[in-house]
mmCIF file of C-alpha atoms in Angstrom:
data_model
loop_
_atom_site.group_PDB
_atom_site.id
_atom_site.type_symbol
_atom_site.label_atom_id
_atom_site.label_comp_id
_atom_site.label_asym_id
_atom_site.label_seq_id
_atom_site.Cartn_x
_atom_site.Cartn_y
_atom_site.Cartn_z
ATOM 1 C CA MET A 1 -38.240 61.205 8.257
ATOM 2 C CA ALA A 2 -39.197 64.211 6.122
ATOM 3 C CA LEU A 3 -40.003 63.493 2.485
ATOM 4 C CA ILE A 4 -37.337 65.135 0.358
ATOM 5 C CA PRO A 5 -38.241 67.233 -2.708
ATOM 6 C CA PRO A 6 -36.384 65.919 -5.824
ATOM 7 C CA SER A 7 -34.758 69.073 -7.252
ATOM 8 C CA TYR A 8 -32.242 69.004 -10.118
ATOM 9 C CA CYS A 9 -29.318 71.335 -10.911
ATOM 10 C CA PHE A 10 -27.118 71.437 -14.031
ATOM 11 C CA VAL A 11 -24.040 73.211 -15.350
ATOM 12 C CA ALA A 12 -22.258 72.898 -18.705
ATOM 13 C CA PHE A 13 -18.938 74.448 -19.773
ATOM 14 C CA PRO A 14 -17.434 75.207 -23.192
ATOM 15 C CA PRO A 15 -16.716 73.428 -25.492
ATOM 16 C CA CYS A 16 -19.749 71.332 -24.479
ATOM 17 C CA THR A 17 -21.762 74.527 -24.942
ATOM 18 C CA LYS A 18 -21.994 76.852 -27.918
ATOM 19 C CA GLU A 19 -20.897 80.506 -28.102
ATOM 20 C CA GLY A 20 -18.369 80.115 -25.260
ATOM 21 C CA LEU A 21 -21.084 80.176 -22.596
ATOM 22 C CA VAL A 22 -21.214 78.577 -19.172
ATOM 23 C CA ILE A 23 -24.854 77.475 -18.846
ATOM 24 C CA PHE A 24 -26.556 76.852 -15.498
ATOM 25 C CA GLY A 25 -30.030 75.425 -14.862
ATOM 26 C CA LYS A 26 -32.198 74.591 -11.856
ATOM 27 C CA ASN A 27 -35.674 73.209 -11.233
ATOM 28 C CA SER A 28 -36.998 73.956 -7.769
ATOM 29 C CA ALA A 29 -39.275 71.162 -6.529
ATOM 30 C CA ARG A 30 -41.329 72.282 -3.545
ATOM 31 C CA PRO A 31 -44.729 71.573 -1.928
ATOM 32 C CA ARG A 32 -47.407 71.797 -4.628
ATOM 33 C CA ASP A 33 -49.283 74.797 -3.238
ATOM 34 C CA GLU A 34 -46.223 76.922 -2.484
ATOM 35 C CA VAL A 35 -45.868 80.185 -4.419
ATOM 36 C CA GLN A 36 -42.459 81.171 -5.755
ATOM 37 C CA GLU A 37 -41.701 84.810 -6.553
ATOM 38 C CA VAL A 38 -38.874 86.577 -8.398
ATOM 39 C CA VAL A 39 -37.348 89.513 -6.523
ATOM 40 C CA TYR A 40 -34.501 91.967 -7.105
ATOM 41 C CA PHE A 41 -32.440 93.697 -4.428
ATOM 42 C CA ALA A 42 -30.032 96.458 -5.421
ATOM 43 C CA ALA A 43 -26.449 96.658 -4.171
ATOM 44 C CA ALA A 44 -26.323 98.416 -0.823
ATOM 45 C CA THR A 45 -24.003 99.708 1.884
ATOM 46 C CA HIS A 46 -24.768 99.087 5.551
ATOM 47 C CA ASP A 47 -23.885 100.851 8.781
ATOM 48 C CA PRO A 48 -21.288 99.274 11.077
ATOM 49 C CA GLY A 49 -22.785 96.939 13.652
ATOM 50 C CA CYS A 50 -26.153 96.538 11.931
ATOM 51 C CA LYS A 51 -27.974 93.210 11.662
ATOM 52 C CA VAL A 52 -29.849 91.373 8.912
ATOM 53 C CA GLU A 53 -33.012 89.434 9.722
ATOM 54 C CA CYS A 54 -33.013 86.094 7.870
ATOM 55 C CA THR A 55 -35.929 83.646 7.848
ATOM 56 C CA TYR A 56 -35.620 82.573 11.492
ATOM 57 C CA ILE A 57 -32.588 84.298 13.024
ATOM 58 C CA GLU A 58 -30.756 87.622 12.940
ATOM 59 C CA ILE A 59 -27.068 87.756 12.014
ATOM 60 C CA ASP A 60 -24.370 90.398 11.582
ATOM 61 C CA GLN A 61 -24.595 92.385 8.350
ATOM 62 C CA VAL A 62 -21.557 93.136 6.169
ATOM 63 C CA PRO A 63 -20.545 96.648 5.015
ATOM 64 C CA LYS A 64 -21.599 96.056 1.392
ATOM 65 C CA THR A 65 -23.974 93.646 -0.358
ATOM 66 C CA HIS A 66 -24.124 92.926 -4.105
ATOM 67 C CA ALA A 67 -27.234 93.314 -6.267
ATOM 68 C CA VAL A 68 -29.134 90.008 -6.542
ATOM 69 C CA ALA A 69 -32.058 88.546 -8.489
ATOM 70 C CA LEU A 70 -33.703 85.649 -6.658
ATOM 71 C CA SER A 71 -36.377 83.026 -7.198
ATOM 72 C CA ARG A 72 -37.699 82.108 -3.784
ATOM 73 C CA PRO A 73 -40.622 80.608 -1.866
ATOM 74 C CA SER A 74 -42.506 83.767 -1.014
ATOM 75 C CA TRP A 75 -42.732 83.107 2.730
ATOM 76 C CA LEU A 76 -38.996 83.091 3.440
ATOM 77 C CA TRP A 77 -36.064 85.513 3.360
ATOM 78 C CA GLY A 78 -33.556 83.491 1.343
ATOM 79 C CA ALA A 79 -33.848 81.857 -2.088
ATOM 80 C CA GLU A 80 -33.970 78.508 -3.874
ATOM 81 C CA MET A 81 -31.809 79.927 -6.674
ATOM 82 C CA GLY A 82 -30.548 83.206 -8.013
ATOM 83 C CA ALA A 83 -27.690 85.292 -9.346
ATOM 84 C CA ASN A 84 -25.739 88.418 -8.512
ATOM 85 C CA GLU A 85 -24.393 91.381 -10.470
ATOM 86 C CA HIS A 86 -20.931 89.745 -10.757
ATOM 87 C CA GLY A 87 -22.147 86.725 -12.711
ATOM 88 C CA VAL A 88 -22.363 84.282 -9.806
ATOM 89 C CA CYS A 89 -25.314 81.854 -9.882
ATOM 90 C CA MET A 90 -26.342 79.506 -7.127
ATOM 91 C CA ALA A 91 -28.934 76.843 -6.374
ATOM 92 C CA ASN A 92 -29.734 75.012 -3.165
ATOM 93 C CA ARG A 93 -30.986 71.460 -2.822
ATOM 94 C CA ALA A 94 -32.058 69.512 0.244
ATOM 95 C CA THR A 95 -30.328 66.246 1.100
ATOM 96 C CA VAL A 96 -30.918 63.495 3.673
ATOM 97 C CA THR A 97 -27.812 62.025 5.327
ATOM 98 C CA LYS A 98 -26.780 59.849 8.266
ATOM 99 C CA GLU A 99 -26.479 63.057 10.269
ATOM 100 C CA VAL A 100 -30.017 64.000 11.300
ATOM 101 C CA ALA A 101 -30.800 67.558 10.260
ATOM 102 C CA SER A 102 -31.405 69.994 13.093
ATOM 103 C CA GLU A 103 -34.936 71.247 13.749
ATOM 104 C CA THR A 104 -33.509 74.062 15.895
ATOM 105 C CA GLU A 105 -33.998 77.347 14.081
ATOM 106 C CA ALA A 106 -30.789 78.666 12.569
ATOM 107 C CA LEU A 107 -29.916 79.584 8.973
ATOM 108 C CA LEU A 108 -31.841 77.729 6.287
ATOM 109 C CA GLY A 109 -29.934 76.446 3.277
ATOM 110 C CA MET A 110 -32.014 78.908 1.277
ATOM 111 C CA ASP A 111 -30.855 81.794 3.494
ATOM 112 C CA LEU A 112 -27.287 80.767 2.715
ATOM 113 C CA VAL A 113 -27.998 80.978 -1.039
ATOM 114 C CA ARG A 114 -28.962 84.630 -0.690
ATOM 115 C CA LEU A 115 -26.145 85.418 1.738
ATOM 116 C CA GLY A 116 -23.571 83.801 -0.563
ATOM 117 C CA LEU A 117 -24.822 85.779 -3.558
ATOM 118 C CA GLU A 118 -25.015 89.058 -1.655
ATOM 119 C CA ARG A 119 -21.491 88.705 -0.263
ATOM 120 C CA GLY A 120 -19.475 86.751 -2.866
ATOM 121 C CA ALA A 121 -18.145 88.241 -6.128
ATOM 122 C CA THR A 122 -16.954 84.820 -7.394
ATOM 123 C CA ALA A 123 -18.192 81.263 -6.959
ATOM 124 C CA LYS A 124 -15.337 80.506 -4.554
ATOM 125 C CA GLU A 125 -16.004 83.649 -2.522
ATOM 126 C CA ALA A 126 -19.674 82.659 -2.223
ATOM 127 C CA LEU A 127 -18.623 79.188 -1.036
ATOM 128 C CA ASP A 128 -16.307 80.719 1.561
ATOM 129 C CA VAL A 129 -19.161 82.938 2.792
ATOM 130 C CA ILE A 130 -21.465 79.945 3.228
ATOM 131 C CA VAL A 131 -19.023 77.715 5.119
ATOM 132 C CA SER A 132 -18.006 80.602 7.380
ATOM 133 C CA LEU A 133 -21.651 81.307 8.269
ATOM 134 C CA LEU A 134 -22.288 77.588 8.814
ATOM 135 C CA GLU A 135 -19.466 77.533 11.344
ATOM 136 C CA GLU A 136 -20.735 80.647 13.119
ATOM 137 C CA TYR A 137 -24.526 80.213 13.059
ATOM 138 C CA GLY A 138 -25.279 76.636 11.964
ATOM 139 C CA GLN A 139 -28.158 75.425 9.810
ATOM 140 C CA GLY A 140 -31.590 74.228 10.857
ATOM 141 C CA GLY A 141 -35.321 74.816 11.021
ATOM 142 C CA ASN A 142 -38.395 74.047 8.967
ATOM 143 C CA TYR A 143 -37.866 74.055 5.189
ATOM 144 C CA PHE A 144 -41.625 74.134 4.541
ATOM 145 C CA GLU A 145 -44.442 76.452 5.529
ATOM 146 C CA ASP A 146 -46.033 73.805 7.729
ATOM 147 C CA GLY A 147 -47.296 74.345 11.256
ATOM 148 C CA ASN A 148 -47.996 70.654 11.847
ATOM 149 C CA SER A 149 -44.566 69.154 11.205
ATOM 150 C CA CYS A 150 -40.949 70.254 10.932
ATOM 151 C CA HIS A 151 -39.261 69.277 7.674
ATOM 152 C CA ALA A 152 -35.526 69.681 8.270
ATOM 153 C CA PHE A 153 -32.774 68.779 5.795
ATOM 154 C CA GLN A 154 -29.067 69.098 5.228
ATOM 155 C CA SER A 155 -28.204 71.438 2.344
ATOM 156 C CA ALA A 156 -26.089 71.230 -0.779
ATOM 157 C CA TYR A 157 -25.278 73.860 -3.388
ATOM 158 C CA LEU A 158 -24.204 74.316 -6.982
ATOM 159 C CA ILE A 159 -22.289 77.603 -7.227
ATOM 160 C CA VAL A 160 -21.256 78.827 -10.687
ATOM 161 C CA ASP A 161 -19.444 81.792 -12.240
ATOM 162 C CA ARG A 162 -17.916 82.545 -15.654
ATOM 163 C CA LYS A 163 -14.822 80.424 -14.952
ATOM 164 C CA GLU A 164 -15.726 77.578 -12.616
ATOM 165 C CA ALA A 165 -18.352 75.824 -10.552
ATOM 166 C CA TRP A 166 -18.305 74.377 -7.054
ATOM 167 C CA VAL A 167 -20.459 71.574 -5.698
ATOM 168 C CA LEU A 168 -20.735 72.147 -1.938
ATOM 169 C CA GLU A 169 -22.353 69.519 0.297
ATOM 170 C CA THR A 170 -22.884 69.990 4.024
ATOM 171 C CA ILE A 171 -23.372 67.807 7.106
ATOM 172 C CA GLY A 172 -24.342 70.197 9.907
ATOM 173 C CA LYS A 173 -21.358 72.552 10.128
ATOM 174 C CA TYR A 174 -19.108 70.081 8.287
ATOM 175 C CA TRP A 175 -18.706 70.240 4.527
ATOM 176 C CA ALA A 176 -16.814 69.181 1.420
ATOM 177 C CA ALA A 177 -16.594 70.737 -2.041
ATOM 178 C CA GLU A 178 -15.523 69.824 -5.564
ATOM 179 C CA LYS A 179 -14.294 72.313 -8.161
ATOM 180 C CA ILE A 180 -15.473 71.890 -11.764
ATOM 181 C CA THR A 181 -14.051 73.723 -14.790
ATOM 182 C CA GLU A 182 -15.038 71.541 -17.741
ATOM 183 C CA GLY A 183 -17.656 69.165 -19.110
ATOM 184 C CA THR A 184 -21.146 68.890 -17.679
ATOM 185 C CA LYS A 185 -22.415 68.246 -14.168
ATOM 186 C CA CYS A 186 -25.828 67.202 -12.949
ATOM 187 C CA ILE A 187 -26.754 66.935 -9.273
ATOM 188 C CA CYS A 188 -29.925 65.990 -7.423
ATOM 189 C CA SER A 189 -31.064 65.343 -3.871
ATOM 190 C CA GLN A 190 -28.550 62.584 -3.180
ATOM 191 C CA LEU A 191 -24.985 63.281 -2.113
ATOM 192 C CA SER A 192 -22.805 63.452 -5.216
ATOM 193 C CA LEU A 193 -19.258 64.038 -3.944
ATOM 194 C CA THR A 194 -17.125 60.908 -3.853
ATOM 195 C CA THR A 195 -13.306 60.809 -3.644
ATOM 196 C CA LYS A 196 -12.529 64.003 -5.602
ATOM 197 C CA ILE A 197 -12.642 66.649 -2.905
ATOM 198 C CA ASP A 198 -10.937 70.003 -3.513
ATOM 199 C CA ALA A 199 -11.816 71.695 -0.220
ATOM 200 C CA GLU A 200 -13.259 70.484 3.081
ATOM 201 C CA HIS A 201 -13.885 71.332 6.712
ATOM 202 C CA PRO A 202 -10.630 70.686 8.620
ATOM 203 C CA GLU A 203 -12.393 68.322 11.040
ATOM 204 C CA LEU A 204 -14.636 66.542 8.506
ATOM 205 C CA ARG A 205 -12.765 63.230 8.492
ATOM 206 C CA SER A 206 -12.149 63.090 12.227
ATOM 207 C CA TYR A 207 -15.861 63.755 12.778
ATOM 208 C CA ALA A 208 -16.792 60.880 10.434
ATOM 209 C CA GLU A 209 -14.299 58.622 12.221
ATOM 210 C CA ASN A 210 -15.610 59.555 15.682
ATOM 211 C CA GLN A 211 -19.151 58.721 14.531
ATOM 212 C CA GLY A 212 -18.002 55.279 13.401
ATOM 213 C CA TRP A 213 -18.862 55.982 9.765
ATOM 214 C CA TRP A 214 -15.300 55.776 8.408
ATOM 215 C CA THR A 215 -11.886 54.414 9.346
ATOM 216 C CA ALA A 216 -8.665 56.157 8.387
ATOM 217 C CA ASP A 217 -7.231 53.043 6.747
ATOM 218 C CA THR A 218 -9.869 53.178 3.970
ATOM 219 C CA GLU A 219 -10.394 55.588 1.094
ATOM 220 C CA PHE A 220 -12.555 58.589 2.016
ATOM 221 C CA ASN A 221 -15.628 58.627 -0.227
ATOM 222 C CA PHE A 222 -17.917 61.429 0.947
ATOM 223 C CA ALA A 223 -21.170 59.983 -0.431
ATOM 224 C CA GLN A 224 -20.432 56.514 0.910
ATOM 225 C CA VAL A 225 -19.485 57.851 4.331
ATOM 226 C CA PHE A 226 -22.459 60.173 4.848
ATOM 227 C CA SER A 227 -25.312 58.793 2.724
ATOM 228 C CA GLN A 228 -28.181 57.375 4.720
ATOM 229 C CA THR A 229 -28.373 54.251 2.525
ATOM 230 C CA ASP A 230 -26.098 52.470 0.093
ATOM 231 C CA ASN A 231 -28.093 54.006 -2.745
ATOM 232 C CA HIS A 232 -25.769 56.943 -3.409
ATOM 233 C CA SER A 233 -25.199 56.444 -7.124
ATOM 234 C CA ASP A 234 -25.631 59.200 -9.708
ATOM 235 C CA CYS A 235 -29.360 59.955 -9.613
ATOM 236 C CA CYS A 236 -29.548 62.819 -12.058
ATOM 237 C CA LEU A 237 -32.297 62.090 -14.533
ATOM 238 C CA GLY A 238 -31.230 64.723 -17.063
ATOM 239 C CA LYS A 239 -27.581 63.712 -17.283
ATOM 240 C CA GLU A 240 -27.996 61.533 -20.369
ATOM 241 C CA SER A 241 -29.908 64.243 -22.237
ATOM 242 C CA LEU A 242 -27.196 66.776 -21.458
ATOM 243 C CA GLU A 243 -24.349 64.458 -22.444
ATOM 244 C CA LYS A 244 -26.008 63.549 -25.759
ATOM 245 C CA GLN A 245 -25.847 67.186 -26.827
ATOM 246 C CA GLU A 246 -22.295 67.970 -25.729
ATOM 247 C CA GLY A 247 -20.810 70.448 -28.176
ATOM 248 C CA ASP A 248 -24.235 71.879 -29.009
ATOM 249 C CA ILE A 249 -25.662 72.786 -25.601
ATOM 250 C CA THR A 250 -27.525 76.103 -25.637
ATOM 251 C CA VAL A 251 -29.929 77.949 -23.348
ATOM 252 C CA GLN A 252 -32.746 76.248 -25.262
ATOM 253 C CA THR A 253 -31.157 72.847 -24.563
ATOM 254 C CA MET A 254 -31.162 73.566 -20.834
ATOM 255 C CA ILE A 255 -34.751 74.813 -20.933
ATOM 256 C CA ASP A 256 -35.848 71.656 -22.761
ATOM 257 C CA ILE A 257 -34.178 69.463 -20.119
ATOM 258 C CA LEU A 258 -35.885 71.357 -17.292
ATOM 259 C CA ARG A 259 -39.233 70.791 -19.044
ATOM 260 C CA ASP A 260 -38.700 67.025 -19.264
ATOM 261 C CA LYS A 261 -41.550 65.360 -17.374
ATOM 262 C CA ALA A 262 -41.023 61.966 -18.991
ATOM 263 C CA ARG A 263 -37.675 61.515 -17.207
ATOM 264 C CA GLY A 264 -38.889 63.224 -14.052
ATOM 265 C CA VAL A 265 -36.650 66.312 -14.214
ATOM 266 C CA CYS A 266 -39.808 68.423 -14.217
ATOM 267 C CA VAL A 267 -41.467 67.191 -11.021
ATOM 268 C CA ASP A 268 -45.239 66.830 -10.894
ATOM 269 C CA SER A 269 -46.146 64.363 -8.142
ATOM 270 C CA GLU A 270 -48.741 64.073 -5.418
ATOM 271 C CA SER A 271 -46.529 65.885 -2.899
ATOM 272 C CA PHE A 272 -44.237 68.083 -4.983
ATOM 273 C CA LEU A 273 -44.257 70.307 -8.051
ATOM 274 C CA THR A 274 -41.534 72.255 -9.839
ATOM 275 C CA THR A 275 -42.667 75.647 -8.513
ATOM 276 C CA GLY A 276 -39.958 77.732 -10.198
ATOM 277 C CA SER A 277 -37.157 77.332 -12.742
ATOM 278 C CA MET A 278 -34.049 79.263 -13.728
ATOM 279 C CA VAL A 279 -31.452 79.147 -16.518
ATOM 280 C CA SER A 280 -28.368 81.373 -16.723
ATOM 281 C CA ALA A 281 -25.969 82.025 -19.595
ATOM 282 C CA LEU A 282 -22.555 83.264 -18.452
ATOM 283 C CA PRO A 283 -20.164 84.392 -21.211
ATOM 284 C CA GLN A 284 -16.532 83.682 -20.443
ATOM 285 C CA ASN A 285 -15.807 87.047 -22.071
ATOM 286 C CA PRO A 286 -16.109 89.473 -19.123
ATOM 287 C CA SER A 287 -17.194 92.343 -21.406
ATOM 288 C CA SER A 288 -20.413 90.498 -22.311
ATOM 289 C CA PRO A 289 -23.376 90.584 -19.895
ATOM 290 C CA CYS A 290 -24.697 87.506 -18.131
ATOM 291 C CA ILE A 291 -28.336 86.739 -18.912
ATOM 292 C CA HIS A 292 -30.610 84.974 -16.445
ATOM 293 C CA TYR A 293 -34.003 83.469 -17.287
ATOM 294 C CA PHE A 294 -36.732 82.994 -14.658
ATOM 295 C CA THR A 295 -40.212 81.483 -14.936
ATOM 296 C CA GLY A 296 -41.739 82.864 -11.720
ATOM 297 C CA THR A 297 -44.542 80.298 -12.135
ATOM 298 C CA PRO A 298 -44.956 76.548 -11.537
ATOM 299 C CA ASP A 299 -44.163 73.805 -14.042
ATOM 300 C CA PRO A 300 -41.662 74.906 -16.720
ATOM 301 C CA SER A 301 -43.507 72.743 -19.263
ATOM 302 C CA ARG A 302 -46.387 75.230 -18.931
ATOM 303 C CA SER A 303 -44.355 78.371 -18.199
ATOM 304 C CA ILE A 304 -42.067 80.593 -20.228
ATOM 305 C CA PHE A 305 -38.533 81.683 -19.360
ATOM 306 C CA LYS A 306 -38.106 85.451 -19.229
ATOM 307 C CA PRO A 307 -34.690 87.183 -19.469
ATOM 308 C CA PHE A 308 -33.130 89.417 -16.828
ATOM 309 C CA ILE A 309 -29.866 91.410 -17.117
ATOM 310 C CA PHE A 310 -28.193 93.283 -14.256
ATOM 311 C CA VAL A 311 -27.923 97.039 -14.907
ATOM 312 C CA ASP A 312 -27.907 99.973 -12.502
ATOM 313 C CA ASP A 313 -31.551 101.042 -12.884
ATOM 314 C CA VAL A 314 -33.424 97.746 -13.117
ATOM 315 C CA LYS A 315 -37.173 98.276 -13.088
ATOM 316 C CA LEU A 316 -38.868 96.350 -10.288
ATOM 317 C CA VAL A 317 -41.622 93.905 -11.241
ATOM 318 C CA PRO A 318 -44.458 93.890 -8.668
ATOM 319 C CA LYS A 319 -46.528 91.538 -10.853
ATOM 320 C CA VAL A 320 -44.215 88.635 -10.003
ATOM 321 C CA GLN A 321 -43.803 89.570 -6.323
ATOM 322 C CA SER A 322 -46.051 88.197 -3.610
ATOM 323 C CA PRO A 323 -47.937 90.337 -1.074
ATOM 324 C CA VAL A 324 -45.951 91.420 1.989
ATOM 325 C CA PHE A 325 -47.635 90.857 5.353
ATOM 326 C CA GLY A 326 -44.956 92.248 7.689
ATOM 327 C CA SER A 327 -45.334 91.384 11.353
ATOM 328 C CA ASP A 328 -48.722 89.764 10.665
ATOM 329 C CA ASP A 329 -47.081 87.027 8.611
ATOM 330 C CA PRO A 330 -47.448 83.612 10.314
ATOM 331 C CA VAL A 331 -43.741 82.965 9.645
ATOM 332 C CA LYS A 332 -42.954 85.851 12.038
ATOM 333 C CA LYS A 333 -45.155 84.622 14.875
ATOM 334 C CA ILE A 334 -44.407 81.975 17.510
ATOM 335 C CA PRO A 335 -45.595 79.266 17.161
ATOM 336 C CA ARG A 336 -44.999 79.587 13.430
ATOM 337 C CA PHE A 337 -47.238 78.746 10.479
ATOM 338 C CA GLN A 338 -50.521 78.573 12.375
ATOM 339 C CA GLU A 339 -52.397 79.779 9.313
ATOM 340 C CA LYS A 340 -51.865 79.879 5.548
ATOM 341 C CA LEU A 341 -52.045 83.197 3.697
ATOM 342 C CA ASP A 342 -52.789 83.813 0.038
ATOM 343 C CA ARG A 343 -49.317 84.580 -1.333
ATOM 344 C CA ARG A 344 -50.209 84.427 -5.052
ATOM 345 C CA HIS A 345 -48.808 87.255 -7.205
ATOM 346 C CA GLU A 346 -50.465 88.566 -10.351
ATOM 347 C CA LEU A 347 -48.516 86.375 -12.792
ATOM 348 C CA TYR A 348 -49.229 83.279 -10.671
ATOM 349 C CA ARG A 349 -52.959 84.082 -10.684
ATOM 350 C CA ALA A 350 -52.930 84.592 -14.463
ATOM 351 C CA HIS A 351 -51.297 81.178 -14.907
ATOM 352 C CA GLU A 352 -53.847 79.545 -12.608
ATOM 353 C CA TRP A 353 -56.711 81.010 -14.608
ATOM 354 C CA ILE A 354 -55.317 80.007 -17.989
ATOM 355 C CA GLN A 355 -54.658 76.443 -16.796
ATOM 356 C CA SER A 356 -58.349 76.129 -15.954
ATOM 357 C CA VAL A 357 -59.260 77.451 -19.415
ATOM 358 C CA MET A 358 -56.873 75.003 -21.099
ATOM 359 C CA ALA A 359 -58.344 72.108 -19.133
ATOM 360 C CA ARG A 360 -61.819 72.947 -20.491
ATOM 361 C CA ASP A 361 -60.765 73.688 -24.086
ATOM 362 C CA GLN A 362 -57.702 71.734 -25.213
ATOM 363 C CA GLU A 363 -57.676 73.233 -28.720
ATOM 364 C CA LYS A 364 -57.628 76.742 -27.345
ATOM 365 C CA GLY A 365 -55.003 75.675 -24.834
ATOM 366 C CA GLN A 366 -52.685 74.271 -27.497
ATOM 367 C CA LYS A 367 -53.020 77.436 -29.572
ATOM 368 C CA LEU A 368 -52.171 79.609 -26.590
ATOM 369 C CA ARG A 369 -49.248 77.347 -25.701
ATOM 370 C CA ARG A 370 -47.792 77.763 -29.196
ATOM 371 C CA THR A 371 -48.204 81.530 -28.923
ATOM 372 C CA MET A 372 -46.381 81.612 -25.591
ATOM 373 C CA LEU A 373 -43.517 79.460 -26.895
ATOM 374 C CA ASP A 374 -43.175 81.776 -29.901
ATOM 375 C CA LEU A 375 -42.965 84.688 -27.485
ATOM 376 C CA GLU A 376 -40.249 82.886 -25.517
ATOM 377 C CA LYS A 377 -38.345 82.048 -28.707
ATOM 378 C CA GLN A 378 -38.315 85.705 -29.746
ATOM 379 C CA GLY A 379 -36.810 86.599 -26.388
ATOM 380 C CA LEU A 380 -34.139 83.901 -26.641
ATOM 381 C CA GLU A 381 -33.168 85.053 -30.147
ATOM 382 C CA ALA A 382 -32.932 88.672 -29.001
ATOM 383 C CA MET A 383 -30.668 87.655 -26.122
ATOM 384 C CA GLU A 384 -28.500 85.539 -28.438
ATOM 385 C CA ASN A 385 -27.973 88.643 -30.571
ATOM 386 C CA ILE A 386 -26.555 90.398 -27.515
ATOM 387 C CA PHE A 387 -23.923 87.662 -27.141
ATOM 388 C CA THR A 388 -22.946 87.721 -30.827
ATOM 389 C CA SER A 389 -23.037 91.503 -31.313
ATOM 390 C CA SER A 390 -19.774 93.434 -31.447
ATOM 391 C CA GLU A 391 -21.510 96.507 -30.001
ATOM 392 C CA VAL A 392 -21.421 97.326 -26.297
ATOM 393 C CA LEU A 393 -24.805 96.847 -24.657
ATOM 394 C CA ASP A 394 -26.601 100.083 -23.764
ATOM 395 C CA PRO A 395 -27.878 99.512 -20.183
ATOM 396 C CA SER A 396 -30.900 101.745 -20.779
ATOM 397 C CA GLU A 397 -32.143 99.262 -23.396
ATOM 398 C CA VAL A 398 -32.547 96.458 -20.860
ATOM 399 C CA GLU A 399 -33.622 98.288 -17.689
ATOM 400 C CA ASP A 400 -37.237 97.265 -18.353
ATOM 401 C CA LEU A 401 -36.432 93.877 -19.931
ATOM 402 C CA PHE A 402 -37.811 91.529 -17.285
ATOM 403 C CA TYR A 403 -40.674 93.924 -16.463
ATOM 404 C CA ASP A 404 -41.765 94.093 -20.102
ATOM 405 C CA CYS A 405 -41.567 90.298 -20.521
ATOM 406 C CA VAL A 406 -43.746 89.679 -17.459
ATOM 407 C CA ASP A 407 -46.194 92.376 -18.551
ATOM 408 C CA THR A 408 -46.459 90.918 -22.062
ATOM 409 C CA GLU A 409 -46.970 87.411 -20.694
ATOM 410 C CA ILE A 410 -49.847 88.546 -18.491
ATOM 411 C CA LYS A 411 -51.500 90.364 -21.404
ATOM 412 C CA PHE A 412 -51.343 87.203 -23.529
ATOM 413 C CA LEU A 413 -52.825 85.161 -20.690
ATOM 414 C CA LYS A 414 -55.806 87.449 -20.131
#
């Protein structure tokens, strides 16, 4: 059985949060040496009948796709987490269930994150996109860049917009979902849905019954029915921290939780590392912009969160994008992953170098760390002013926002 990476996702709604914000957070735990990049794709129109090439398979394209900002393992097409221009955020997490995940190449859960964001203008629309594509194309294939073994998982999602969130958990093509509009929610790599199910595949229960996992004369508890073991309790290590601060939850609160190594939310183990992190602040006031914060580097306890706002002329940021190898990429060749390429981007390399410096000189490292956190704090305060200002945001003022933050970070690290 494939070892599952322990990723954590969070969402908090007003009045648990301050300033009327819906706040979303995700730590992406992946193989330690995997590089995660942050990429932007503008909204686009597509010709009738054209196709889109995902990580392993090609599927039908839609007439129009929304602008998206994604944090993704640099070898694949999809994303671990991201957002679109309409204020929809989404994160994927791998799960292990009684239903063995398919190794046959189809759509990856991470492909479905990108497809949902590109095609859904609300959280519910994104959910509908995902379950429709699951029905048509299925899910399967290697989740890791590994030519020696196939690591296949079922997928689950936290999908959030300004008004609501959906927890979507899948078993092959079958699925169930819960709608959330208040309080806080924390999900991890175990199934979390129980008896509150607000939408489901029409054949979900009959499938469970045919497999001998459930009988119709008992209550249908999704986690109990489909979990591989009886250990399907709430596993979210950051839940207590989030609940303790209900009423005062801010972007900084979410960042602090994602940095929590003591409780294990920030993963740093022999096999896995938090290779990228994301926090989003979604104002319930539709006239205010959503602000998304990406690290683009491993370990949020050693990284800084940099703000991104969707506007028409966003400046691309090559310094946080990995090299492109085209048809020479081992992911494109059969058999796949027969060699490993150097996918490190400039910001990743700068972080690697500074970590080696900090290991040799702890005093210098602590000083630099304080400088970087001050830089992050300035950015958070500037973004908070956008939420509290009565003035309409001038898009030209934030076109270079993420670019400038990455550029400044690299200069401090050199």
